Amino acid sequence: MSGVENTRKTPRQPRAKHSVDVVLEAAAQLLEVTGEAGFNTNAVAERAGVSIGTLYRYFPDKASILRALAQRETEAHRSAVMAVLDGGSPGVARDRAIIRAFVQAFAGRTKARRIAVSAMLAHADHGELAAQFAAVEHGMHDAEGRPLTKVQAFVLGRAVQGAMRAAVLEGADFLESQEFEDELVRLGRAYLGYSVAKRGG
């Protein structure tokens, strides 16, 4: 996300990248424990075990930490989705595996996820975000084997993404539930004309 890169120094050396990862992991832990009330650069630096100067070298303020954290998790989710598309979900239907990858993002840290995603969306280029997941929509077919039109792929993709994003931003207590996963799968399969498989299928 270009907005993130414009607000902080991009680490290039392994040691610098490690420092950034440590800071972002500490930020995620802190958010999950304290929420926004206890989140500031000094607290993050203390939890990460780095000096405040080291933190400021890469993150000028706490908002840039939040956006970078959300972007890191978005990239991790995108990588997980691409692995599924490349055949990396043995024993699990592809559509379910893609949805499950989203639900399991942020390692189950729902509070940290809501705060970080809210910060990212406030400054995001939404067209750029959508482009990151274009591969998921490309080449989709309905139950009759017909490729989806651009409009059909858009409607289906945004319907599923919208429900998932709302669950995150609204702090839904069912975000990680089997029922929510099942309903998202059912939504997609119904649109495509497939019979809805039983739970877990």
mmCIF file with all atom_site columns, C-alpha atoms in Angstrom:
data_model
loop_
_atom_site.group_PDB
_atom_site.id
_atom_site.type_symbol
_atom_site.label_atom_id
_atom_site.label_alt_id
_atom_site.label_comp_id
_atom_site.label_asym_id
_atom_site.label_entity_id
_atom_site.label_seq_id
_atom_site.pdbx_PDB_ins_code
_atom_site.Cartn_x
_atom_site.Cartn_y
_atom_site.Cartn_z
_atom_site.occupancy
_atom_site.B_iso_or_equiv
_atom_site.pdbx_formal_charge
_atom_site.auth_seq_id
_atom_site.auth_comp_id
_atom_site.auth_asym_id
_atom_site.auth_atom_id
_atom_site.pdbx_PDB_model_num
ATOM 1   C CA . MET A 1 1   ? 0.000   0.000   0.000   1.00 0.00 ? 1   MET A CA 1
ATOM 2   C CA . SER A 1 2   ? 1.688   3.180   -1.188  1.00 0.00 ? 2   SER A CA 1
ATOM 3   C CA . GLY A 1 3   ? 0.327   5.255   1.697   1.00 0.00 ? 3   GLY A CA 1
ATOM 4   C CA . VAL A 1 4   ? 2.230   3.151   4.212   1.00 0.00 ? 4   VAL A CA 1
ATOM 5   C CA . GLU A 1 5   ? 5.478   3.307   2.290   1.00 0.00 ? 5   GLU A CA 1
ATOM 6   C CA . ASN A 1 6   ? 5.293   7.095   2.131   1.00 0.00 ? 6   ASN A CA 1
ATOM 7   C CA . THR A 1 7   ? 5.143   7.449   5.910   1.00 0.00 ? 7   THR A CA 1
ATOM 8   C CA . ARG A 1 8   ? 8.051   5.288   7.015   1.00 0.00 ? 8   ARG A CA 1
ATOM 9   C CA . LYS A 1 9   ? 11.495  4.129   6.036   1.00 0.00 ? 9   LYS A CA 1
ATOM 10  C CA . THR A 1 10  ? 11.396  0.796   4.226   1.00 0.00 ? 10  THR A CA 1
ATOM 11  C CA . PRO A 1 11  ? 13.768  -1.738  5.821   1.00 0.00 ? 11  PRO A CA 1
ATOM 12  C CA . ARG A 1 12  ? 16.158  -3.414  3.399   1.00 0.00 ? 12  ARG A CA 1
ATOM 13  C CA . GLN A 1 13  ? 18.734  -5.220  5.520   1.00 0.00 ? 13  GLN A CA 1
ATOM 14  C CA . PRO A 1 14  ? 17.790  -8.456  7.337   1.00 0.00 ? 14  PRO A CA 1
ATOM 15  C CA . ARG A 1 15  ? 18.457  -6.891  10.745  1.00 0.00 ? 15  ARG A CA 1
ATOM 16  C CA . ALA A 1 16  ? 16.240  -3.910  9.925   1.00 0.00 ? 16  ALA A CA 1
ATOM 17  C CA . LYS A 1 17  ? 13.450  -6.153  8.653   1.00 0.00 ? 17  LYS A CA 1
ATOM 18  C CA . HIS A 1 18  ? 13.712  -8.193  11.839  1.00 0.00 ? 18  HIS A CA 1
ATOM 19  C CA . SER A 1 19  ? 13.386  -5.029  13.931  1.00 0.00 ? 19  SER A CA 1
ATOM 20  C CA . VAL A 1 20  ? 10.265  -4.010  12.018  1.00 0.00 ? 20  VAL A CA 1
ATOM 21  C CA . ASP A 1 21  ? 8.754   -7.479  12.446  1.00 0.00 ? 21  ASP A CA 1
ATOM 22  C CA . VAL A 1 22  ? 9.460   -7.371  16.176  1.00 0.00 ? 22  VAL A CA 1
ATOM 23  C CA . VAL A 1 23  ? 7.801   -3.972  16.468  1.00 0.00 ? 23  VAL A CA 1
ATOM 24  C CA . LEU A 1 24  ? 4.729   -5.045  14.510  1.00 0.00 ? 24  LEU A CA 1
ATOM 25  C CA . GLU A 1 25  ? 4.348   -8.246  16.505  1.00 0.00 ? 25  GLU A CA 1
ATOM 26  C CA . ALA A 1 26  ? 4.616   -6.272  19.739  1.00 0.00 ? 26  ALA A CA 1
ATOM 27  C CA . ALA A 1 27  ? 2.016   -3.834  18.418  1.00 0.00 ? 27  ALA A CA 1
ATOM 28  C CA . ALA A 1 28  ? -0.412  -6.667  17.646  1.00 0.00 ? 28  ALA A CA 1
ATOM 29  C CA . GLN A 1 29  ? 0.051   -8.139  21.122  1.00 0.00 ? 29  GLN A CA 1
ATOM 30  C CA . LEU A 1 30  ? -0.398  -4.765  22.790  1.00 0.00 ? 30  LEU A CA 1
ATOM 31  C CA . LEU A 1 31  ? -3.556  -3.952  20.848  1.00 0.00 ? 31  LEU A CA 1
ATOM 32  C CA . GLU A 1 32  ? -5.091  -7.288  21.756  1.00 0.00 ? 32  GLU A CA 1
ATOM 33  C CA . VAL A 1 33  ? -4.361  -6.779  25.453  1.00 0.00 ? 33  VAL A CA 1
ATOM 34  C CA . THR A 1 34  ? -5.035  -3.062  25.930  1.00 0.00 ? 34  THR A CA 1
ATOM 35  C CA . GLY A 1 35  ? -6.990  -1.934  22.877  1.00 0.00 ? 35  GLY A CA 1
ATOM 36  C CA . GLU A 1 36  ? -6.472  1.595   21.602  1.00 0.00 ? 36  GLU A CA 1
ATOM 37  C CA . ALA A 1 37  ? -6.433  3.104   25.094  1.00 0.00 ? 37  ALA A CA 1
ATOM 38  C CA . GLY A 1 38  ? -3.016  1.686   25.955  1.00 0.00 ? 38  GLY A CA 1
ATOM 39  C CA . PHE A 1 39  ? -1.549  1.896   22.472  1.00 0.00 ? 39  PHE A CA 1
ATOM 40  C CA . ASN A 1 40  ? 1.245   4.403   21.906  1.00 0.00 ? 40  ASN A CA 1
ATOM 41  C CA . THR A 1 41  ? 4.771   4.377   20.497  1.00 0.00 ? 41  THR A CA 1
ATOM 42  C CA . ASN A 1 42  ? 6.455   4.207   23.907  1.00 0.00 ? 42  ASN A CA 1
ATOM 43  C CA . ALA A 1 43  ? 4.386   1.203   24.952  1.00 0.00 ? 43  ALA A CA 1
ATOM 44  C CA . VAL A 1 44  ? 5.079   -0.563  21.665  1.00 0.00 ? 44  VAL A CA 1
ATOM 45  C CA . ALA A 1 45  ? 8.828   0.088   21.925  1.00 0.00 ? 45  ALA A CA 1
ATOM 46  C CA . GLU A 1 46  ? 8.892   -1.204  25.508  1.00 0.00 ? 46  GLU A CA 1
ATOM 47  C CA . ARG A 1 47  ? 6.997   -4.369  24.615  1.00 0.00 ? 47  ARG A CA 1
ATOM 48  C CA . ALA A 1 48  ? 9.194   -4.939  21.557  1.00 0.00 ? 48  ALA A CA 1
ATOM 49  C CA . GLY A 1 49  ? 12.371  -4.437  23.587  1.00 0.00 ? 49  GLY A CA 1
ATOM 50  C CA . VAL A 1 50  ? 13.721  -1.737  21.292  1.00 0.00 ? 50  VAL A CA 1
ATOM 51  C CA . SER A 1 51  ? 14.616  1.883   21.881  1.00 0.00 ? 51  SER A CA 1
ATOM 52  C CA . ILE A 1 52  ? 12.111  4.561   20.966  1.00 0.00 ? 52  ILE A CA 1
ATOM 53  C CA . GLY A 1 53  ? 14.717  5.868   18.519  1.00 0.00 ? 53  GLY A CA 1
ATOM 54  C CA . THR A 1 54  ? 14.780  2.527   16.707  1.00 0.00 ? 54  THR A CA 1
ATOM 55  C CA . LEU A 1 55  ? 11.004  2.511   16.484  1.00 0.00 ? 55  LEU A CA 1
ATOM 56  C CA . TYR A 1 56  ? 10.897  6.071   15.116  1.00 0.00 ? 56  TYR A CA 1
ATOM 57  C CA . ARG A 1 57  ? 13.436  5.115   12.483  1.00 0.00 ? 57  ARG A CA 1
ATOM 58  C CA . TYR A 1 58  ? 10.710  3.107   10.775  1.00 0.00 ? 58  TYR A CA 1
ATOM 59  C CA . PHE A 1 59  ? 7.452   4.444   12.211  1.00 0.00 ? 59  PHE A CA 1
ATOM 60  C CA . PRO A 1 60  ? 6.970   8.187   12.745  1.00 0.00 ? 60  PRO A CA 1
ATOM 61  C CA . ASP A 1 61  ? 3.798   7.720   14.782  1.00 0.00 ? 61  ASP A CA 1
ATOM 62  C CA . LYS A 1 62  ? 1.376   5.110   16.054  1.00 0.00 ? 62  LYS A CA 1
ATOM 63  C CA . ALA A 1 63  ? -0.920  5.516   13.040  1.00 0.00 ? 63  ALA A CA 1
ATOM 64  C CA . SER A 1 64  ? 1.859   4.357   10.726  1.00 0.00 ? 64  SER A CA 1
ATOM 65  C CA . ILE A 1 65  ? 2.374   1.287   12.941  1.00 0.00 ? 65  ILE A CA 1
ATOM 66  C CA . LEU A 1 66  ? -1.302  0.408   12.662  1.00 0.00 ? 66  LEU A CA 1
ATOM 67  C CA . ARG A 1 67  ? -1.331  0.769   8.881   1.00 0.00 ? 67  ARG A CA 1
ATOM 68  C CA . ALA A 1 68  ? 1.853   -1.267  8.507   1.00 0.00 ? 68  ALA A CA 1
ATOM 69  C CA . LEU A 1 69  ? 0.452   -3.982  10.769  1.00 0.00 ? 69  LEU A CA 1
ATOM 70  C CA . ALA A 1 70  ? -2.711  -4.203  8.691   1.00 0.00 ? 70  ALA A CA 1
ATOM 71  C CA . GLN A 1 71  ? -0.711  -4.272  5.476   1.00 0.00 ? 71  GLN A CA 1
ATOM 72  C CA . ARG A 1 72  ? 1.545   -7.038  6.785   1.00 0.00 ? 72  ARG A CA 1
ATOM 73  C CA . GLU A 1 73  ? -1.465  -9.176  7.628   1.00 0.00 ? 73  GLU A CA 1
ATOM 74  C CA . THR A 1 74  ? -3.120  -8.370  4.295   1.00 0.00 ? 74  THR A CA 1
ATOM 75  C CA . GLU A 1 75  ? -0.026  -9.597  2.476   1.00 0.00 ? 75  GLU A CA 1
ATOM 76  C CA . ALA A 1 76  ? 0.086   -12.746 4.621   1.00 0.00 ? 76  ALA A CA 1
ATOM 77  C CA . HIS A 1 77  ? -3.558  -13.418 3.814   1.00 0.00 ? 77  HIS A CA 1
ATOM 78  C CA . ARG A 1 78  ? -2.970  -12.814 0.132   1.00 0.00 ? 78  ARG A CA 1
ATOM 79  C CA . SER A 1 79  ? -0.082  -15.302 0.180   1.00 0.00 ? 79  SER A CA 1
ATOM 80  C CA . ALA A 1 80  ? -2.304  -17.873 1.890   1.00 0.00 ? 80  ALA A CA 1
ATOM 81  C CA . VAL A 1 81  ? -5.007  -17.357 -0.744  1.00 0.00 ? 81  VAL A CA 1
ATOM 82  C CA . MET A 1 82  ? -2.518  -17.717 -3.588  1.00 0.00 ? 82  MET A CA 1
ATOM 83  C CA . ALA A 1 83  ? -1.271  -20.965 -2.038  1.00 0.00 ? 83  ALA A CA 1
ATOM 84  C CA . VAL A 1 84  ? -4.854  -22.245 -2.045  1.00 0.00 ? 84  VAL A CA 1
ATOM 85  C CA . LEU A 1 85  ? -5.286  -21.257 -5.680  1.00 0.00 ? 85  LEU A CA 1
ATOM 86  C CA . ASP A 1 86  ? -2.104  -23.167 -6.496  1.00 0.00 ? 86  ASP A CA 1
ATOM 87  C CA . GLY A 1 87  ? -3.620  -26.319 -5.035  1.00 0.00 ? 87  GLY A CA 1
ATOM 88  C CA . GLY A 1 88  ? -2.500  -25.991 -1.449  1.00 0.00 ? 88  GLY A CA 1
ATOM 89  C CA . SER A 1 89  ? -5.678  -27.021 0.372   1.00 0.00 ? 89  SER A CA 1
ATOM 90  C CA . PRO A 1 90  ? -5.839  -30.839 0.350   1.00 0.00 ? 90  PRO A CA 1
ATOM 91  C CA . GLY A 1 91  ? -9.047  -32.178 1.794   1.00 0.00 ? 91  GLY A CA 1
ATOM 92  C CA . VAL A 1 92  ? -10.761 -28.772 1.856   1.00 0.00 ? 92  VAL A CA 1
ATOM 93  C CA . ALA A 1 93  ? -12.788 -27.244 -0.972  1.00 0.00 ? 93  ALA A CA 1
ATOM 94  C CA . ARG A 1 94  ? -11.035 -24.267 -2.542  1.00 0.00 ? 94  ARG A CA 1
ATOM 95  C CA . ASP A 1 95  ? -13.749 -21.733 -1.761  1.00 0.00 ? 95  ASP A CA 1
ATOM 96  C CA . ARG A 1 96  ? -13.870 -22.823 1.873   1.00 0.00 ? 96  ARG A CA 1
ATOM 97  C CA . ALA A 1 97  ? -10.087 -22.753 2.166   1.00 0.00 ? 97  ALA A CA 1
ATOM 98  C CA . ILE A 1 98  ? -9.981  -19.164 0.849   1.00 0.00 ? 98  ILE A CA 1
ATOM 99  C CA . ILE A 1 99  ? -12.610 -18.038 3.342   1.00 0.00 ? 99  ILE A CA 1
ATOM 100 C CA . ARG A 1 100 ? -10.874 -19.904 6.160   1.00 0.00 ? 100 ARG A CA 1
ATOM 101 C CA . ALA A 1 101 ? -7.593  -18.169 5.330   1.00 0.00 ? 101 ALA A CA 1
ATOM 102 C CA . PHE A 1 102 ? -9.310  -14.810 5.834   1.00 0.00 ? 102 PHE A CA 1
ATOM 103 C CA . VAL A 1 103 ? -10.948 -15.832 9.106   1.00 0.00 ? 103 VAL A CA 1
ATOM 104 C CA . GLN A 1 104 ? -7.649  -17.082 10.510  1.00 0.00 ? 104 GLN A CA 1
ATOM 105 C CA . ALA A 1 105 ? -5.713  -13.915 9.619   1.00 0.00 ? 105 ALA A CA 1
ATOM 106 C CA . PHE A 1 106 ? -4.137  -11.964 12.486  1.00 0.00 ? 106 PHE A CA 1
ATOM 107 C CA . ALA A 1 107 ? -3.708  -15.257 14.349  1.00 0.00 ? 107 ALA A CA 1
ATOM 108 C CA . GLY A 1 108 ? -7.106  -14.878 15.958  1.00 0.00 ? 108 GLY A CA 1
ATOM 109 C CA . ARG A 1 109 ? -6.357  -11.428 17.419  1.00 0.00 ? 109 ARG A CA 1
ATOM 110 C CA . THR A 1 110 ? -9.767  -9.955  16.742  1.00 0.00 ? 110 THR A CA 1
ATOM 111 C CA . LYS A 1 111 ? -9.328  -6.715  18.691  1.00 0.00 ? 111 LYS A CA 1
ATOM 112 C CA . ALA A 1 112 ? -5.974  -5.942  17.085  1.00 0.00 ? 112 ALA A CA 1
ATOM 113 C CA . ARG A 1 113 ? -7.401  -6.804  13.710  1.00 0.00 ? 113 ARG A CA 1
ATOM 114 C CA . ARG A 1 114 ? -10.373 -4.465  14.018  1.00 0.00 ? 114 ARG A CA 1
ATOM 115 C CA . ILE A 1 115 ? -8.231  -1.502  15.102  1.00 0.00 ? 115 ILE A CA 1
ATOM 116 C CA . ALA A 1 116 ? -5.519  -2.048  12.485  1.00 0.00 ? 116 ALA A CA 1
ATOM 117 C CA . VAL A 1 117 ? -7.936  -2.658  9.617   1.00 0.00 ? 117 VAL A CA 1
ATOM 118 C CA . SER A 1 118 ? -9.930  0.450   10.540  1.00 0.00 ? 118 SER A CA 1
ATOM 119 C CA . ALA A 1 119 ? -6.733  2.503   10.408  1.00 0.00 ? 119 ALA A CA 1
ATOM 120 C CA . MET A 1 120 ? -5.734  1.037   7.065   1.00 0.00 ? 120 MET A CA 1
ATOM 121 C CA . LEU A 1 121 ? -9.130  1.568   5.437   1.00 0.00 ? 121 LEU A CA 1
ATOM 122 C CA . ALA A 1 122 ? -9.159  5.202   6.525   1.00 0.00 ? 122 ALA A CA 1
ATOM 123 C CA . HIS A 1 123 ? -6.133  5.884   4.294   1.00 0.00 ? 123 HIS A CA 1
ATOM 124 C CA . ALA A 1 124 ? -6.252  3.068   1.751   1.00 0.00 ? 124 ALA A CA 1
ATOM 125 C CA . ASP A 1 125 ? -6.447  3.224   -2.001  1.00 0.00 ? 125 ASP A CA 1
ATOM 126 C CA . HIS A 1 126 ? -9.395  0.863   -2.293  1.00 0.00 ? 126 HIS A CA 1
ATOM 127 C CA . GLY A 1 127 ? -8.721  0.152   -5.940  1.00 0.00 ? 127 GLY A CA 1
ATOM 128 C CA . GLU A 1 128 ? -5.216  -0.950  -5.005  1.00 0.00 ? 128 GLU A CA 1
ATOM 129 C CA . LEU A 1 129 ? -6.543  -3.189  -2.245  1.00 0.00 ? 129 LEU A CA 1
ATOM 130 C CA . ALA A 1 130 ? -9.027  -4.787  -4.625  1.00 0.00 ? 130 ALA A CA 1
ATOM 131 C CA . ALA A 1 131 ? -6.303  -5.410  -7.200  1.00 0.00 ? 131 ALA A CA 1
ATOM 132 C CA . GLN A 1 132 ? -4.362  -7.481  -4.672  1.00 0.00 ? 132 GLN A CA 1
ATOM 133 C CA . PHE A 1 133 ? -7.108  -10.091 -4.715  1.00 0.00 ? 133 PHE A CA 1
ATOM 134 C CA . ALA A 1 134 ? -7.960  -9.983  -8.418  1.00 0.00 ? 134 ALA A CA 1
ATOM 135 C CA . ALA A 1 135 ? -6.523  -13.478 -8.856  1.00 0.00 ? 135 ALA A CA 1
ATOM 136 C CA . VAL A 1 136 ? -9.265  -14.900 -6.647  1.00 0.00 ? 136 VAL A CA 1
ATOM 137 C CA . GLU A 1 137 ? -11.959 -13.548 -8.955  1.00 0.00 ? 137 GLU A CA 1
ATOM 138 C CA . HIS A 1 138 ? -10.156 -14.301 -12.209 1.00 0.00 ? 138 HIS A CA 1
ATOM 139 C CA . GLY A 1 139 ? -11.173 -17.542 -13.866 1.00 0.00 ? 139 GLY A CA 1
ATOM 140 C CA . MET A 1 140 ? -14.179 -18.240 -11.638 1.00 0.00 ? 140 MET A CA 1
ATOM 141 C CA . HIS A 1 141 ? -16.921 -20.405 -13.138 1.00 0.00 ? 141 HIS A CA 1
ATOM 142 C CA . ASP A 1 142 ? -20.521 -21.050 -12.253 1.00 0.00 ? 142 ASP A CA 1
ATOM 143 C CA . ALA A 1 143 ? -22.062 -24.484 -11.681 1.00 0.00 ? 143 ALA A CA 1
ATOM 144 C CA . GLU A 1 144 ? -22.530 -24.930 -15.423 1.00 0.00 ? 144 GLU A CA 1
ATOM 145 C CA . GLY A 1 145 ? -18.866 -24.294 -16.109 1.00 0.00 ? 145 GLY A CA 1
ATOM 146 C CA . ARG A 1 146 ? -19.441 -20.853 -17.581 1.00 0.00 ? 146 ARG A CA 1
ATOM 147 C CA . PRO A 1 147 ? -16.835 -18.201 -16.714 1.00 0.00 ? 147 PRO A CA 1
ATOM 148 C CA . LEU A 1 148 ? -18.193 -15.330 -14.692 1.00 0.00 ? 148 LEU A CA 1
ATOM 149 C CA . THR A 1 149 ? -18.437 -11.961 -16.322 1.00 0.00 ? 149 THR A CA 1
ATOM 150 C CA . LYS A 1 150 ? -16.489 -9.081  -14.826 1.00 0.00 ? 150 LYS A CA 1
ATOM 151 C CA . VAL A 1 151 ? -19.685 -7.783  -13.226 1.00 0.00 ? 151 VAL A CA 1
ATOM 152 C CA . GLN A 1 152 ? -20.652 -11.176 -11.809 1.00 0.00 ? 152 GLN A CA 1
ATOM 153 C CA . ALA A 1 153 ? -17.193 -11.693 -10.331 1.00 0.00 ? 153 ALA A CA 1
ATOM 154 C CA . PHE A 1 154 ? -17.334 -8.210  -8.830  1.00 0.00 ? 154 PHE A CA 1
ATOM 155 C CA . VAL A 1 155 ? -20.740 -8.767  -7.221  1.00 0.00 ? 155 VAL A CA 1
ATOM 156 C CA . LEU A 1 156 ? -19.809 -12.157 -5.774  1.00 0.00 ? 156 LEU A CA 1
ATOM 157 C CA . GLY A 1 157 ? -16.403 -11.034 -4.544  1.00 0.00 ? 157 GLY A CA 1
ATOM 158 C CA . ARG A 1 158 ? -17.668 -7.869  -2.903  1.00 0.00 ? 158 ARG A CA 1
ATOM 159 C CA . ALA A 1 159 ? -20.624 -9.665  -1.317  1.00 0.00 ? 159 ALA A CA 1
ATOM 160 C CA . VAL A 1 160 ? -18.354 -12.160 0.438   1.00 0.00 ? 160 VAL A CA 1
ATOM 161 C CA . GLN A 1 161 ? -15.620 -9.609  1.208   1.00 0.00 ? 161 GLN A CA 1
ATOM 162 C CA . GLY A 1 162 ? -18.193 -7.142  2.498   1.00 0.00 ? 162 GLY A CA 1
ATOM 163 C CA . ALA A 1 163 ? -19.636 -9.622  4.968   1.00 0.00 ? 163 ALA A CA 1
ATOM 164 C CA . MET A 1 164 ? -16.172 -10.604 6.195   1.00 0.00 ? 164 MET A CA 1
ATOM 165 C CA . ARG A 1 165 ? -15.010 -7.000  6.511   1.00 0.00 ? 165 ARG A CA 1
ATOM 166 C CA . ALA A 1 166 ? -18.166 -5.988  8.379   1.00 0.00 ? 166 ALA A CA 1
ATOM 167 C CA . ALA A 1 167 ? -17.643 -8.842  10.835  1.00 0.00 ? 167 ALA A CA 1
ATOM 168 C CA . VAL A 1 168 ? -14.141 -7.533  11.530  1.00 0.00 ? 168 VAL A CA 1
ATOM 169 C CA . LEU A 1 169 ? -15.032 -3.852  11.840  1.00 0.00 ? 169 LEU A CA 1
ATOM 170 C CA . GLU A 1 170 ? -18.137 -4.480  13.928  1.00 0.00 ? 170 GLU A CA 1
ATOM 171 C CA . GLY A 1 171 ? -16.283 -6.825  16.272  1.00 0.00 ? 171 GLY A CA 1
ATOM 172 C CA . ALA A 1 172 ? -18.712 -9.666  15.603  1.00 0.00 ? 172 ALA A CA 1
ATOM 173 C CA . ASP A 1 173 ? -18.313 -12.410 18.207  1.00 0.00 ? 173 ASP A CA 1
ATOM 174 C CA . PHE A 1 174 ? -18.951 -15.060 15.560  1.00 0.00 ? 174 PHE A CA 1
ATOM 175 C CA . LEU A 1 175 ? -16.087 -14.058 13.248  1.00 0.00 ? 175 LEU A CA 1
ATOM 176 C CA . GLU A 1 176 ? -14.131 -17.251 13.888  1.00 0.00 ? 176 GLU A CA 1
ATOM 177 C CA . SER A 1 177 ? -17.120 -19.552 14.209  1.00 0.00 ? 177 SER A CA 1
ATOM 178 C CA . GLN A 1 178 ? -17.859 -22.540 12.004  1.00 0.00 ? 178 GLN A CA 1
ATOM 179 C CA . GLU A 1 179 ? -21.336 -21.169 11.363  1.00 0.00 ? 179 GLU A CA 1
ATOM 180 C CA . PHE A 1 180 ? -19.987 -17.928 9.886   1.00 0.00 ? 180 PHE A CA 1
ATOM 181 C CA . GLU A 1 181 ? -17.599 -19.842 7.632   1.00 0.00 ? 181 GLU A CA 1
ATOM 182 C CA . ASP A 1 182 ? -20.441 -22.115 6.513   1.00 0.00 ? 182 ASP A CA 1
ATOM 183 C CA . GLU A 1 183 ? -22.724 -19.190 5.720   1.00 0.00 ? 183 GLU A CA 1
ATOM 184 C CA . LEU A 1 184 ? -20.061 -17.448 3.636   1.00 0.00 ? 184 LEU A CA 1
ATOM 185 C CA . VAL A 1 185 ? -19.485 -20.662 1.695   1.00 0.00 ? 185 VAL A CA 1
ATOM 186 C CA . ARG A 1 186 ? -23.222 -21.045 1.220   1.00 0.00 ? 186 ARG A CA 1
ATOM 187 C CA . LEU A 1 187 ? -23.510 -17.484 -0.063  1.00 0.00 ? 187 LEU A CA 1
ATOM 188 C CA . GLY A 1 188 ? -20.868 -18.016 -2.718  1.00 0.00 ? 188 GLY A CA 1
ATOM 189 C CA . ARG A 1 189 ? -22.090 -21.417 -3.830  1.00 0.00 ? 189 ARG A CA 1
ATOM 190 C CA . ALA A 1 190 ? -25.706 -20.288 -4.035  1.00 0.00 ? 190 ALA A CA 1
ATOM 191 C CA . TYR A 1 191 ? -24.705 -17.381 -6.289  1.00 0.00 ? 191 TYR A CA 1
ATOM 192 C CA . LEU A 1 192 ? -22.740 -19.729 -8.541  1.00 0.00 ? 192 LEU A CA 1
ATOM 193 C CA . GLY A 1 193 ? -25.591 -22.233 -8.696  1.00 0.00 ? 193 GLY A CA 1
ATOM 194 C CA . TYR A 1 194 ? -23.875 -25.044 -6.821  1.00 0.00 ? 194 TYR A CA 1
ATOM 195 C CA . SER A 1 195 ? -25.712 -27.203 -4.337  1.00 0.00 ? 195 SER A CA 1
ATOM 196 C CA . VAL A 1 196 ? -24.705 -26.153 -0.838  1.00 0.00 ? 196 VAL A CA 1
ATOM 197 C CA . ALA A 1 197 ? -22.487 -28.758 0.778   1.00 0.00 ? 197 ALA A CA 1
ATOM 198 C CA . LYS A 1 198 ? -22.898 -29.862 4.344   1.00 0.00 ? 198 LYS A CA 1
ATOM 199 C CA . ARG A 1 199 ? -20.885 -28.279 7.114   1.00 0.00 ? 199 ARG A CA 1
ATOM 200 C CA . GLY A 1 200 ? -17.149 -28.463 6.548   1.00 0.00 ? 200 GLY A CA 1
ATOM 201 C CA . GLY A 1 201 ? -17.449 -29.530 2.893   1.00 0.00 ? 201 GLY A CA 1
#
